[in-house]
Amino acid sequence: MQDILLAPLDWCPHPENMIGMHLAGDSMLPAITPGSILFVDTAAKDRDYLQQRISVVSHRDLGFKVARFQRISGSDLLVSANYKYPPVDVSNASKWKIFGEVLWWVSRDADAHP
């Protein structure tokens, strides 16, 4: 059996470019819990547009990173919600590729029973 999740079309500015992906790790706690399904608009790649937005960035050796994108003093940073993780400098566009903007996510209540 396959689970299906439907969303209003106006939640997806580029429906043909929307993908879902699972969040691993606790870097976005308390905002987004580990195991949440992120819905990412892969058409949103402009670094100016992504200012202060939760974004997915990829690195060929380090994989995907999810955090708030911030442009500060000429540097592009990913700032995690969980303060135990330091910001990551993603300014080098040849190594760090913008994958897209996280538009919304679905999380399971940690106290809920399966």
PDB file of N, CA and C in Angstrom:
ATOM      1  N   MET A   1       0.838  -1.190   0.000  1.00  0.00           N
ATOM      2  CA  MET A   1       0.000   0.000   0.000  1.00  0.00           C
ATOM      3  C   MET A   1       0.878   1.246   0.000  1.00  0.00           C
ATOM      4  N   GLN A   2       0.469   2.219  -0.735  1.00  0.00           N
ATOM      5  CA  GLN A   2       1.214   3.466  -0.828  1.00  0.00           C
ATOM      6  C   GLN A   2       0.392   4.584  -0.204  1.00  0.00           C
ATOM      7  N   ASP A   3       1.061   5.390   0.632  1.00  0.00           N
ATOM      8  CA  ASP A   3       0.392   6.539   1.237  1.00  0.00           C
ATOM      9  C   ASP A   3       0.449   7.711   0.269  1.00  0.00           C
ATOM     10  N   ILE A   4      -0.627   8.471   0.253  1.00  0.00           N
ATOM     11  CA  ILE A   4      -0.706   9.641  -0.611  1.00  0.00           C
ATOM     12  C   ILE A   4      -1.057  10.847   0.242  1.00  0.00           C
ATOM     13  N   LEU A   5      -0.387  11.946  -0.022  1.00  0.00           N
ATOM     14  CA  LEU A   5      -0.658  13.188   0.679  1.00  0.00           C
ATOM     15  C   LEU A   5      -1.006  14.235  -0.369  1.00  0.00           C
ATOM     16  N   LEU A   6      -2.173  14.815  -0.245  1.00  0.00           N
ATOM     17  CA  LEU A   6      -2.613  15.850  -1.171  1.00  0.00           C
ATOM     18  C   LEU A   6      -2.508  17.214  -0.497  1.00  0.00           C
ATOM     19  N   ALA A   7      -2.185  18.211  -1.305  1.00  0.00           N
ATOM     20  CA  ALA A   7      -2.084  19.575  -0.791  1.00  0.00           C
ATOM     21  C   ALA A   7      -2.752  20.512  -1.780  1.00  0.00           C
ATOM     22  N   PRO A   8      -3.280  21.629  -1.287  1.00  0.00           N
ATOM     23  CA  PRO A   8      -3.859  22.615  -2.208  1.00  0.00           C
ATOM     24  C   PRO A   8      -2.824  23.095  -3.214  1.00  0.00           C
ATOM     25  N   LEU A   9      -3.235  23.296  -4.434  1.00  0.00           N
ATOM     26  CA  LEU A   9      -2.333  23.716  -5.495  1.00  0.00           C
ATOM     27  C   LEU A   9      -1.652  25.045  -5.165  1.00  0.00           C
ATOM     28  N   ASP A  10      -2.338  25.929  -4.425  1.00  0.00           N
ATOM     29  CA  ASP A  10      -1.715  27.219  -4.111  1.00  0.00           C
ATOM     30  C   ASP A  10      -0.601  27.089  -3.066  1.00  0.00           C
ATOM     31  N   TRP A  11      -0.402  25.899  -2.487  1.00  0.00           N
ATOM     32  CA  TRP A  11       0.737  25.654  -1.598  1.00  0.00           C
ATOM     33  C   TRP A  11       1.990  25.340  -2.415  1.00  0.00           C
ATOM     34  N   CYS A  12       1.827  25.147  -3.704  1.00  0.00           N
ATOM     35  CA  CYS A  12       2.913  24.706  -4.571  1.00  0.00           C
ATOM     36  C   CYS A  12       3.023  25.647  -5.765  1.00  0.00           C
ATOM     37  N   PRO A  13       3.839  26.689  -5.672  1.00  0.00           N
ATOM     38  CA  PRO A  13       3.929  27.632  -6.779  1.00  0.00           C
ATOM     39  C   PRO A  13       4.436  26.986  -8.073  1.00  0.00           C
ATOM     40  N   HIS A  14       5.213  25.930  -7.956  1.00  0.00           N
ATOM     41  CA  HIS A  14       5.741  25.200  -9.115  1.00  0.00           C
ATOM     42  C   HIS A  14       5.480  23.712  -8.904  1.00  0.00           C
ATOM     43  N   PRO A  15       4.222  23.254  -9.051  1.00  0.00           N
ATOM     44  CA  PRO A  15       3.895  21.860  -8.722  1.00  0.00           C
ATOM     45  C   PRO A  15       4.743  20.835  -9.468  1.00  0.00           C
ATOM     46  N   GLU A  16       5.157  21.166 -10.660  1.00  0.00           N
ATOM     47  CA  GLU A  16       5.970  20.226 -11.431  1.00  0.00           C
ATOM     48  C   GLU A  16       7.381  20.090 -10.873  1.00  0.00           C
ATOM     49  N   ASN A  17       7.773  20.994  -9.972  1.00  0.00           N
ATOM     50  CA  ASN A  17       9.103  20.973  -9.375  1.00  0.00           C
ATOM     51  C   ASN A  17       9.090  20.634  -7.886  1.00  0.00           C
ATOM     52  N   MET A  18       7.982  20.131  -7.382  1.00  0.00           N
ATOM     53  CA  MET A  18       7.873  19.776  -5.958  1.00  0.00           C
ATOM     54  C   MET A  18       8.332  18.343  -5.742  1.00  0.00           C
ATOM     55  N   ILE A  19       9.132  18.140  -4.707  1.00  0.00           N
ATOM     56  CA  ILE A  19       9.494  16.787  -4.307  1.00  0.00           C
ATOM     57  C   ILE A  19       9.358  16.675  -2.796  1.00  0.00           C
ATOM     58  N   GLY A  20       9.214  15.462  -2.324  1.00  0.00           N
ATOM     59  CA  GLY A  20       9.193  15.196  -0.890  1.00  0.00           C
ATOM     60  C   GLY A  20      10.462  14.473  -0.505  1.00  0.00           C
ATOM     61  N   MET A  21      10.988  14.802   0.673  1.00  0.00           N
ATOM     62  CA  MET A  21      12.177  14.115   1.175  1.00  0.00           C
ATOM     63  C   MET A  21      12.100  14.041   2.693  1.00  0.00           C
ATOM     64  N   HIS A  22      12.663  12.976   3.268  1.00  0.00           N
ATOM     65  CA  HIS A  22      12.674  12.806   4.721  1.00  0.00           C
ATOM     66  C   HIS A  22      13.840  13.583   5.329  1.00  0.00           C
ATOM     67  N   LEU A  23      13.588  14.178   6.473  1.00  0.00           N
ATOM     68  CA  LEU A  23      14.629  14.890   7.204  1.00  0.00           C
ATOM     69  C   LEU A  23      15.278  13.926   8.193  1.00  0.00           C
ATOM     70  N   ALA A  24      16.575  13.753   8.074  1.00  0.00           N
ATOM     71  CA  ALA A  24      17.331  12.945   9.028  1.00  0.00           C
ATOM     72  C   ALA A  24      18.122  13.890   9.929  1.00  0.00           C
ATOM     73  N   GLY A  25      18.272  13.530  11.175  1.00  0.00           N
ATOM     74  CA  GLY A  25      19.057  14.348  12.095  1.00  0.00           C
ATOM     75  C   GLY A  25      18.221  15.392  12.804  1.00  0.00           C
ATOM     76  N   ASP A  26      18.839  16.028  13.798  1.00  0.00           N
ATOM     77  CA  ASP A  26      18.119  16.956  14.669  1.00  0.00           C
ATOM     78  C   ASP A  26      18.522  18.414  14.476  1.00  0.00           C
ATOM     79  N   SER A  27      19.113  18.744  13.331  1.00  0.00           N
ATOM     80  CA  SER A  27      19.620  20.109  13.140  1.00  0.00           C
ATOM     81  C   SER A  27      18.519  21.162  13.066  1.00  0.00           C
ATOM     82  N   MET A  28      17.287  20.745  12.792  1.00  0.00           N
ATOM     83  CA  MET A  28      16.202  21.731  12.683  1.00  0.00           C
ATOM     84  C   MET A  28      15.262  21.713  13.899  1.00  0.00           C
ATOM     85  N   LEU A  29      15.632  20.956  14.940  1.00  0.00           N
ATOM     86  CA  LEU A  29      14.836  20.995  16.168  1.00  0.00           C
ATOM     87  C   LEU A  29      14.961  22.367  16.819  1.00  0.00           C
ATOM     88  N   PRO A  30      13.970  22.918  17.417  1.00  0.00           N
ATOM     89  CA  PRO A  30      12.641  22.354  17.656  1.00  0.00           C
ATOM     90  C   PRO A  30      11.641  22.631  16.532  1.00  0.00           C
ATOM     91  N   ALA A  31      12.054  23.338  15.482  1.00  0.00           N
ATOM     92  CA  ALA A  31      11.107  23.728  14.426  1.00  0.00           C
ATOM     93  C   ALA A  31      10.592  22.524  13.635  1.00  0.00           C
ATOM     94  N   ILE A  32      11.503  21.655  13.211  1.00  0.00           N
ATOM     95  CA  ILE A  32      11.134  20.498  12.397  1.00  0.00           C
ATOM     96  C   ILE A  32      11.753  19.262  13.036  1.00  0.00           C
ATOM     97  N   THR A  33      10.927  18.271  13.330  1.00  0.00           N
ATOM     98  CA  THR A  33      11.421  17.076  14.008  1.00  0.00           C
ATOM     99  C   THR A  33      12.067  16.095  13.029  1.00  0.00           C
ATOM    100  N   PRO A  34      13.050  15.319  13.510  1.00  0.00           N
ATOM    101  CA  PRO A  34      13.663  14.308  12.653  1.00  0.00           C
ATOM    102  C   PRO A  34      12.597  13.340  12.122  1.00  0.00           C
ATOM    103  N   GLY A  35      12.770  12.913  10.883  1.00  0.00           N
ATOM    104  CA  GLY A  35      11.813  12.011  10.268  1.00  0.00           C
ATOM    105  C   GLY A  35      10.663  12.711   9.567  1.00  0.00           C
ATOM    106  N   SER A  36      10.577  14.022   9.701  1.00  0.00           N
ATOM    107  CA  SER A  36       9.527  14.779   9.014  1.00  0.00           C
ATOM    108  C   SER A  36       9.713  14.641   7.505  1.00  0.00           C
ATOM    109  N   ILE A  37       8.620  14.808   6.780  1.00  0.00           N
ATOM    110  CA  ILE A  37       8.687  14.838   5.324  1.00  0.00           C
ATOM    111  C   ILE A  37       8.682  16.298   4.908  1.00  0.00           C
ATOM    112  N   LEU A  38       9.735  16.700   4.202  1.00  0.00           N
ATOM    113  CA  LEU A  38       9.867  18.068   3.719  1.00  0.00           C
ATOM    114  C   LEU A  38       9.355  18.132   2.287  1.00  0.00           C
ATOM    115  N   PHE A  39       8.648  19.180   1.961  1.00  0.00           N
ATOM    116  CA  PHE A  39       8.191  19.398   0.599  1.00  0.00           C
ATOM    117  C   PHE A  39       8.972  20.579   0.039  1.00  0.00           C
ATOM    118  N   VAL A  40       9.763  20.290  -0.978  1.00  0.00           N
ATOM    119  CA  VAL A  40      10.767  21.211  -1.480  1.00  0.00           C
ATOM    120  C   VAL A  40      10.420  21.652  -2.901  1.00  0.00           C
ATOM    121  N   ASP A  41      10.435  22.974  -3.098  1.00  0.00           N
ATOM    122  CA  ASP A  41      10.251  23.557  -4.424  1.00  0.00           C
ATOM    123  C   ASP A  41      11.639  23.673  -5.051  1.00  0.00           C
ATOM    124  N   THR A  42      11.963  22.743  -5.958  1.00  0.00           N
ATOM    125  CA  THR A  42      13.298  22.729  -6.552  1.00  0.00           C
ATOM    126  C   THR A  42      13.478  23.810  -7.619  1.00  0.00           C
ATOM    127  N   ALA A  43      12.427  24.565  -7.917  1.00  0.00           N
ATOM    128  CA  ALA A  43      12.552  25.693  -8.846  1.00  0.00           C
ATOM    129  C   ALA A  43      13.116  26.926  -8.137  1.00  0.00           C
ATOM    130  N   ALA A  44      13.039  26.971  -6.803  1.00  0.00           N
ATOM    131  CA  ALA A  44      13.505  28.126  -6.025  1.00  0.00           C
ATOM    132  C   ALA A  44      14.998  27.969  -5.747  1.00  0.00           C
ATOM    133  N   LYS A  45      15.819  28.588  -6.579  1.00  0.00           N
ATOM    134  CA  LYS A  45      17.270  28.440  -6.459  1.00  0.00           C
ATOM    135  C   LYS A  45      18.004  29.770  -6.330  1.00  0.00           C
ATOM    136  N   ASP A  46      17.286  30.873  -6.428  1.00  0.00           N
ATOM    137  CA  ASP A  46      17.916  32.183  -6.383  1.00  0.00           C
ATOM    138  C   ASP A  46      18.343  32.516  -4.953  1.00  0.00           C
ATOM    139  N   ARG A  47      19.603  32.770  -4.768  1.00  0.00           N
ATOM    140  CA  ARG A  47      20.135  32.991  -3.419  1.00  0.00           C
ATOM    141  C   ARG A  47      19.567  34.258  -2.770  1.00  0.00           C
ATOM    142  N   ASP A  48      19.294  35.296  -3.542  1.00  0.00           N
ATOM    143  CA  ASP A  48      18.672  36.499  -2.967  1.00  0.00           C
ATOM    144  C   ASP A  48      17.249  36.202  -2.501  1.00  0.00           C
ATOM    145  N   TYR A  49      16.506  35.480  -3.304  1.00  0.00           N
ATOM    146  CA  TYR A  49      15.127  35.116  -2.958  1.00  0.00           C
ATOM    147  C   TYR A  49      15.086  34.262  -1.682  1.00  0.00           C
ATOM    148  N   LEU A  50      16.056  33.386  -1.509  1.00  0.00           N
ATOM    149  CA  LEU A  50      16.042  32.444  -0.383  1.00  0.00           C
ATOM    150  C   LEU A  50      16.431  33.070   0.957  1.00  0.00           C
ATOM    151  N   GLN A  51      16.808  34.335   0.947  1.00  0.00           N
ATOM    152  CA  GLN A  51      17.186  35.002   2.199  1.00  0.00           C
ATOM    153  C   GLN A  51      16.138  34.767   3.283  1.00  0.00           C
ATOM    154  N   GLN A  52      16.559  34.223   4.407  1.00  0.00           N
ATOM    155  CA  GLN A  52      15.725  33.954   5.591  1.00  0.00           C
ATOM    156  C   GLN A  52      14.708  32.813   5.386  1.00  0.00           C
ATOM    157  N   ARG A  53      14.828  32.049   4.330  1.00  0.00           N
ATOM    158  CA  ARG A  53      13.898  30.948   4.065  1.00  0.00           C
ATOM    159  C   ARG A  53      14.591  29.617   4.361  1.00  0.00           C
ATOM    160  N   ILE A  54      13.808  28.652   4.810  1.00  0.00           N
ATOM    161  CA  ILE A  54      14.357  27.318   5.032  1.00  0.00           C
ATOM    162  C   ILE A  54      14.644  26.707   3.668  1.00  0.00           C
ATOM    163  N   SER A  55      15.874  26.242   3.502  1.00  0.00           N
ATOM    164  CA  SER A  55      16.349  25.806   2.200  1.00  0.00           C
ATOM    165  C   SER A  55      17.084  24.478   2.306  1.00  0.00           C
ATOM    166  N   VAL A  56      17.175  23.808   1.162  1.00  0.00           N
ATOM    167  CA  VAL A  56      17.972  22.594   1.041  1.00  0.00           C
ATOM    168  C   VAL A  56      19.124  22.919   0.102  1.00  0.00           C
ATOM    169  N   VAL A  57      20.324  22.615   0.554  1.00  0.00           N
ATOM    170  CA  VAL A  57      21.531  22.862  -0.219  1.00  0.00           C
ATOM    171  C   VAL A  57      22.284  21.543  -0.297  1.00  0.00           C
ATOM    172  N   SER A  58      22.922  21.287  -1.425  1.00  0.00           N
ATOM    173  CA  SER A  58      23.647  20.020  -1.565  1.00  0.00           C
ATOM    174  C   SER A  58      25.128  20.261  -1.833  1.00  0.00           C
ATOM    175  N   HIS A  59      25.919  19.300  -1.375  1.00  0.00           N
ATOM    176  CA  HIS A  59      27.363  19.298  -1.571  1.00  0.00           C
ATOM    177  C   HIS A  59      27.724  17.911  -2.058  1.00  0.00           C
ATOM    178  N   ARG A  60      28.576  17.820  -3.066  1.00  0.00           N
ATOM    179  CA  ARG A  60      28.848  16.508  -3.661  1.00  0.00           C
ATOM    180  C   ARG A  60      29.460  15.514  -2.679  1.00  0.00           C
ATOM    181  N   ASP A  61      30.186  15.989  -1.667  1.00  0.00           N
ATOM    182  CA  ASP A  61      30.809  15.090  -0.685  1.00  0.00           C
ATOM    183  C   ASP A  61      30.031  14.999   0.618  1.00  0.00           C
ATOM    184  N   LEU A  62      29.320  16.067   0.983  1.00  0.00           N
ATOM    185  CA  LEU A  62      28.643  16.129   2.281  1.00  0.00           C
ATOM    186  C   LEU A  62      27.147  15.851   2.208  1.00  0.00           C
ATOM    187  N   GLY A  63      26.595  15.746   1.011  1.00  0.00           N
ATOM    188  CA  GLY A  63      25.173  15.457   0.862  1.00  0.00           C
ATOM    189  C   GLY A  63      24.313  16.698   1.040  1.00  0.00           C
ATOM    190  N   PHE A  64      23.085  16.462   1.501  1.00  0.00           N
ATOM    191  CA  PHE A  64      22.104  17.536   1.649  1.00  0.00           C
ATOM    192  C   PHE A  64      22.158  18.144   3.040  1.00  0.00           C
ATOM    193  N   LYS A  65      21.939  19.446   3.105  1.00  0.00           N
ATOM    194  CA  LYS A  65      21.814  20.181   4.367  1.00  0.00           C
ATOM    195  C   LYS A  65      20.521  20.983   4.306  1.00  0.00           C
ATOM    196  N   VAL A  66      19.807  21.023   5.434  1.00  0.00           N
ATOM    197  CA  VAL A  66      18.562  21.784   5.543  1.00  0.00           C
ATOM    198  C   VAL A  66      18.730  22.796   6.666  1.00  0.00           C
ATOM    199  N   ALA A  67      18.488  24.053   6.374  1.00  0.00           N
ATOM    200  CA  ALA A  67      18.588  25.106   7.391  1.00  0.00           C
ATOM    201  C   ALA A  67      18.062  26.402   6.799  1.00  0.00           C
ATOM    202  N   ARG A  68      18.041  27.438   7.627  1.00  0.00           N
ATOM    203  CA  ARG A  68      17.623  28.760   7.165  1.00  0.00           C
ATOM    204  C   ARG A  68      18.786  29.402   6.411  1.00  0.00           C
ATOM    205  N   PHE A  69      18.517  29.870   5.199  1.00  0.00           N
ATOM    206  CA  PHE A  69      19.530  30.492   4.347  1.00  0.00           C
ATOM    207  C   PHE A  69      19.650  31.958   4.735  1.00  0.00           C
ATOM    208  N   GLN A  70      20.873  32.410   5.003  1.00  0.00           N
ATOM    209  CA  GLN A  70      21.078  33.809   5.386  1.00  0.00           C
ATOM    210  C   GLN A  70      22.279  34.374   4.645  1.00  0.00           C
ATOM    211  N   ARG A  71      22.099  35.566   4.116  1.00  0.00           N
ATOM    212  CA  ARG A  71      23.201  36.286   3.479  1.00  0.00           C
ATOM    213  C   ARG A  71      23.649  37.367   4.459  1.00  0.00           C
ATOM    214  N   ILE A  72      24.890  37.233   4.932  1.00  0.00           N
ATOM    215  CA  ILE A  72      25.423  38.165   5.930  1.00  0.00           C
ATOM    216  C   ILE A  72      26.826  38.593   5.507  1.00  0.00           C
ATOM    217  N   SER A  73      27.028  39.884   5.363  1.00  0.00           N
ATOM    218  CA  SER A  73      28.345  40.450   5.045  1.00  0.00           C
ATOM    219  C   SER A  73      29.026  39.748   3.882  1.00  0.00           C
ATOM    220  N   GLY A  74      28.296  39.520   2.818  1.00  0.00           N
ATOM    221  CA  GLY A  74      28.885  38.911   1.634  1.00  0.00           C
ATOM    222  C   GLY A  74      29.049  37.405   1.688  1.00  0.00           C
ATOM    223  N   SER A  75      28.590  36.778   2.760  1.00  0.00           N
ATOM    224  CA  SER A  75      28.674  35.321   2.875  1.00  0.00           C
ATOM    225  C   SER A  75      27.283  34.719   2.898  1.00  0.00           C
ATOM    226  N   ASP A  76      27.164  33.527   2.325  1.00  0.00           N
ATOM    227  CA  ASP A  76      25.919  32.766   2.377  1.00  0.00           C
ATOM    228  C   ASP A  76      26.070  31.702   3.452  1.00  0.00           C
ATOM    229  N   LEU A  77      25.150  31.717   4.414  1.00  0.00           N
ATOM    230  CA  LEU A  77      25.227  30.785   5.535  1.00  0.00           C
ATOM    231  C   LEU A  77      23.953  29.971   5.641  1.00  0.00           C
ATOM    232  N   LEU A  78      24.089  28.738   6.106  1.00  0.00           N
ATOM    233  CA  LEU A  78      22.952  27.930   6.514  1.00  0.00           C
ATOM    234  C   LEU A  78      22.958  27.931   8.028  1.00  0.00           C
ATOM    235  N   VAL A  79      21.863  28.387   8.619  1.00  0.00           N
ATOM    236  CA  VAL A  79      21.770  28.505  10.068  1.00  0.00           C
ATOM    237  C   VAL A  79      20.700  27.530  10.563  1.00  0.00           C
ATOM    238  N   SER A  80      21.131  26.547  11.332  1.00  0.00           N
ATOM    239  CA  SER A  80      20.221  25.536  11.858  1.00  0.00           C
ATOM    240  C   SER A  80      19.345  26.111  12.950  1.00  0.00           C
ATOM    241  N   ALA A  81      18.168  25.536  13.132  1.00  0.00           N
ATOM    242  CA  ALA A  81      17.290  25.934  14.233  1.00  0.00           C
ATOM    243  C   ALA A  81      17.883  25.462  15.561  1.00  0.00           C
ATOM    244  N   ASN A  82      18.576  24.342  15.542  1.00  0.00           N
ATOM    245  CA  ASN A  82      19.188  23.766  16.737  1.00  0.00           C
ATOM    246  C   ASN A  82      20.537  24.455  16.945  1.00  0.00           C
ATOM    247  N   TYR A  83      20.650  25.210  18.030  1.00  0.00           N
ATOM    248  CA  TYR A  83      21.822  26.049  18.242  1.00  0.00           C
ATOM    249  C   TYR A  83      23.096  25.275  18.552  1.00  0.00           C
ATOM    250  N   LYS A  84      22.997  23.952  18.726  1.00  0.00           N
ATOM    251  CA  LYS A  84      24.224  23.185  18.955  1.00  0.00           C
ATOM    252  C   LYS A  84      25.020  22.998  17.655  1.00  0.00           C
ATOM    253  N   TYR A  85      24.404  23.343  16.522  1.00  0.00           N
ATOM    254  CA  TYR A  85      25.081  23.254  15.231  1.00  0.00           C
ATOM    255  C   TYR A  85      25.513  24.645  14.778  1.00  0.00           C
ATOM    256  N   PRO A  86      26.788  24.833  14.485  1.00  0.00           N
ATOM    257  CA  PRO A  86      27.237  26.149  14.016  1.00  0.00           C
ATOM    258  C   PRO A  86      26.769  26.398  12.585  1.00  0.00           C
ATOM    259  N   PRO A  87      26.700  27.666  12.181  1.00  0.00           N
ATOM    260  CA  PRO A  87      26.346  27.975  10.787  1.00  0.00           C
ATOM    261  C   PRO A  87      27.355  27.341   9.824  1.00  0.00           C
ATOM    262  N   VAL A  88      26.876  27.008   8.647  1.00  0.00           N
ATOM    263  CA  VAL A  88      27.721  26.437   7.598  1.00  0.00           C
ATOM    264  C   VAL A  88      27.834  27.464   6.477  1.00  0.00           C
ATOM    265  N   ASP A  89      29.065  27.773   6.087  1.00  0.00           N
ATOM    266  CA  ASP A  89      29.294  28.713   4.996  1.00  0.00           C
ATOM    267  C   ASP A  89      29.104  27.980   3.671  1.00  0.00           C
ATOM    268  N   VAL A  90      28.086  28.400   2.915  1.00  0.00           N
ATOM    269  CA  VAL A  90      27.777  27.760   1.628  1.00  0.00           C
ATOM    270  C   VAL A  90      27.983  28.755   0.473  1.00  0.00           C
ATOM    271  N   SER A  91      28.885  29.709   0.679  1.00  0.00           N
ATOM    272  CA  SER A  91      29.119  30.756  -0.313  1.00  0.00           C
ATOM    273  C   SER A  91      29.713  30.219  -1.610  1.00  0.00           C
ATOM    274  N   ASN A  92      30.519  29.180  -1.543  1.00  0.00           N
ATOM    275  CA  ASN A  92      31.176  28.647  -2.728  1.00  0.00           C
ATOM    276  C   ASN A  92      30.147  27.907  -3.580  1.00  0.00           C
ATOM    277  N   ALA A  93      29.606  28.606  -4.587  1.00  0.00           N
ATOM    278  CA  ALA A  93      28.523  28.062  -5.410  1.00  0.00           C
ATOM    279  C   ALA A  93      28.966  26.891  -6.276  1.00  0.00           C
ATOM    280  N   SER A  94      30.277  26.719  -6.476  1.00  0.00           N
ATOM    281  CA  SER A  94      30.724  25.569  -7.256  1.00  0.00           C
ATOM    282  C   SER A  94      30.699  24.290  -6.413  1.00  0.00           C
ATOM    283  N   LYS A  95      30.751  24.421  -5.092  1.00  0.00           N
ATOM    284  CA  LYS A  95      30.687  23.256  -4.207  1.00  0.00           C
ATOM    285  C   LYS A  95      29.302  23.068  -3.590  1.00  0.00           C
ATOM    286  N   TRP A  96      28.637  24.170  -3.264  1.00  0.00           N
ATOM    287  CA  TRP A  96      27.329  24.130  -2.611  1.00  0.00           C
ATOM    288  C   TRP A  96      26.255  24.551  -3.610  1.00  0.00           C
ATOM    289  N   LYS A  97      25.435  23.630  -4.018  1.00  0.00           N
ATOM    290  CA  LYS A  97      24.362  23.886  -4.984  1.00  0.00           C
ATOM    291  C   LYS A  97      23.041  24.069  -4.250  1.00  0.00           C
ATOM    292  N   ILE A  98      22.284  25.073  -4.627  1.00  0.00           N
ATOM    293  CA  ILE A  98      20.949  25.260  -4.068  1.00  0.00           C
ATOM    294  C   ILE A  98      20.049  24.178  -4.654  1.00  0.00           C
ATOM    295  N   PHE A  99      19.418  23.406  -3.783  1.00  0.00           N
ATOM    296  CA  PHE A  99      18.503  22.355  -4.231  1.00  0.00           C
ATOM    297  C   PHE A  99      17.071  22.874  -4.280  1.00  0.00           C
ATOM    298  N   GLY A 100      16.705  23.760  -3.312  1.00  0.00           N
ATOM    299  CA  GLY A 100      15.372  24.335  -3.327  1.00  0.00           C
ATOM    300  C   GLY A 100      14.946  24.890  -1.980  1.00  0.00           C
ATOM    301  N   GLU A 101      13.719  25.391  -1.964  1.00  0.00           N
ATOM    302  CA  GLU A 101      13.124  25.973  -0.757  1.00  0.00           C
ATOM    303  C   GLU A 101      12.140  24.991  -0.129  1.00  0.00           C
ATOM    304  N   VAL A 102      12.237  24.828   1.190  1.00  0.00           N
ATOM    305  CA  VAL A 102      11.264  24.014   1.918  1.00  0.00           C
ATOM    306  C   VAL A 102      10.011  24.864   2.096  1.00  0.00           C
ATOM    307  N   LEU A 103       8.932  24.464   1.442  1.00  0.00           N
ATOM    308  CA  LEU A 103       7.691  25.236   1.530  1.00  0.00           C
ATOM    309  C   LEU A 103       6.848  24.817   2.719  1.00  0.00           C
ATOM    310  N   TRP A 104       6.821  23.508   3.006  1.00  0.00           N
ATOM    311  CA  TRP A 104       6.067  23.008   4.146  1.00  0.00           C
ATOM    312  C   TRP A 104       6.556  21.617   4.471  1.00  0.00           C
ATOM    313  N   TRP A 105       6.111  21.120   5.622  1.00  0.00           N
ATOM    314  CA  TRP A 105       6.540  19.794   6.054  1.00  0.00           C
ATOM    315  C   TRP A 105       5.440  19.136   6.864  1.00  0.00           C
ATOM    316  N   VAL A 106       5.561  17.832   6.980  1.00  0.00           N
ATOM    317  CA  VAL A 106       4.617  17.040   7.773  1.00  0.00           C
ATOM    318  C   VAL A 106       5.432  16.291   8.807  1.00  0.00           C
ATOM    319  N   SER A 107       5.012  16.407  10.066  1.00  0.00           N
ATOM    320  CA  SER A 107       5.709  15.741  11.163  1.00  0.00           C
ATOM    321  C   SER A 107       4.727  14.889  11.946  1.00  0.00           C
ATOM    322  N   ARG A 108       5.247  13.827  12.526  1.00  0.00           N
ATOM    323  CA  ARG A 108       4.452  12.996  13.408  1.00  0.00           C
ATOM    324  C   ARG A 108       4.642  13.493  14.835  1.00  0.00           C
ATOM    325  N   ASP A 109       3.578  13.599  15.570  1.00  0.00           N
ATOM    326  CA  ASP A 109       3.659  13.989  16.981  1.00  0.00           C
ATOM    327  C   ASP A 109       4.458  12.925  17.720  1.00  0.00           C
ATOM    328  N   ALA A 110       5.537  13.344  18.384  1.00  0.00           N
ATOM    329  CA  ALA A 110       6.397  12.396  19.079  1.00  0.00           C
ATOM    330  C   ALA A 110       5.650  11.620  20.163  1.00  0.00           C
ATOM    331  N   ASP A 111       4.582  12.191  20.701  1.00  0.00           N
ATOM    332  CA  ASP A 111       3.832  11.527  21.763  1.00  0.00           C
ATOM    333  C   ASP A 111       2.709  10.633  21.222  1.00  0.00           C
ATOM    334  N   ALA A 112       2.454  10.701  19.927  1.00  0.00           N
ATOM    335  CA  ALA A 112       1.363   9.919  19.336  1.00  0.00           C
ATOM    336  C   ALA A 112       1.780   8.461  19.196  1.00  0.00           C
ATOM    337  N   HIS A 113       0.816   7.597  19.296  1.00  0.00           N
ATOM    338  CA  HIS A 113       1.083   6.176  19.100  1.00  0.00           C
ATOM    339  C   HIS A 113       0.861   5.839  17.633  1.00  0.00           C
ATOM    340  N   PRO A 114       1.732   4.945  17.089  1.00  0.00           N
ATOM    341  CA  PRO A 114       1.594   4.600  15.664  1.00  0.00           C
ATOM    342  C   PRO A 114       0.289   3.911  15.343  1.00  0.00           C
TER     343      PRO A 114
END
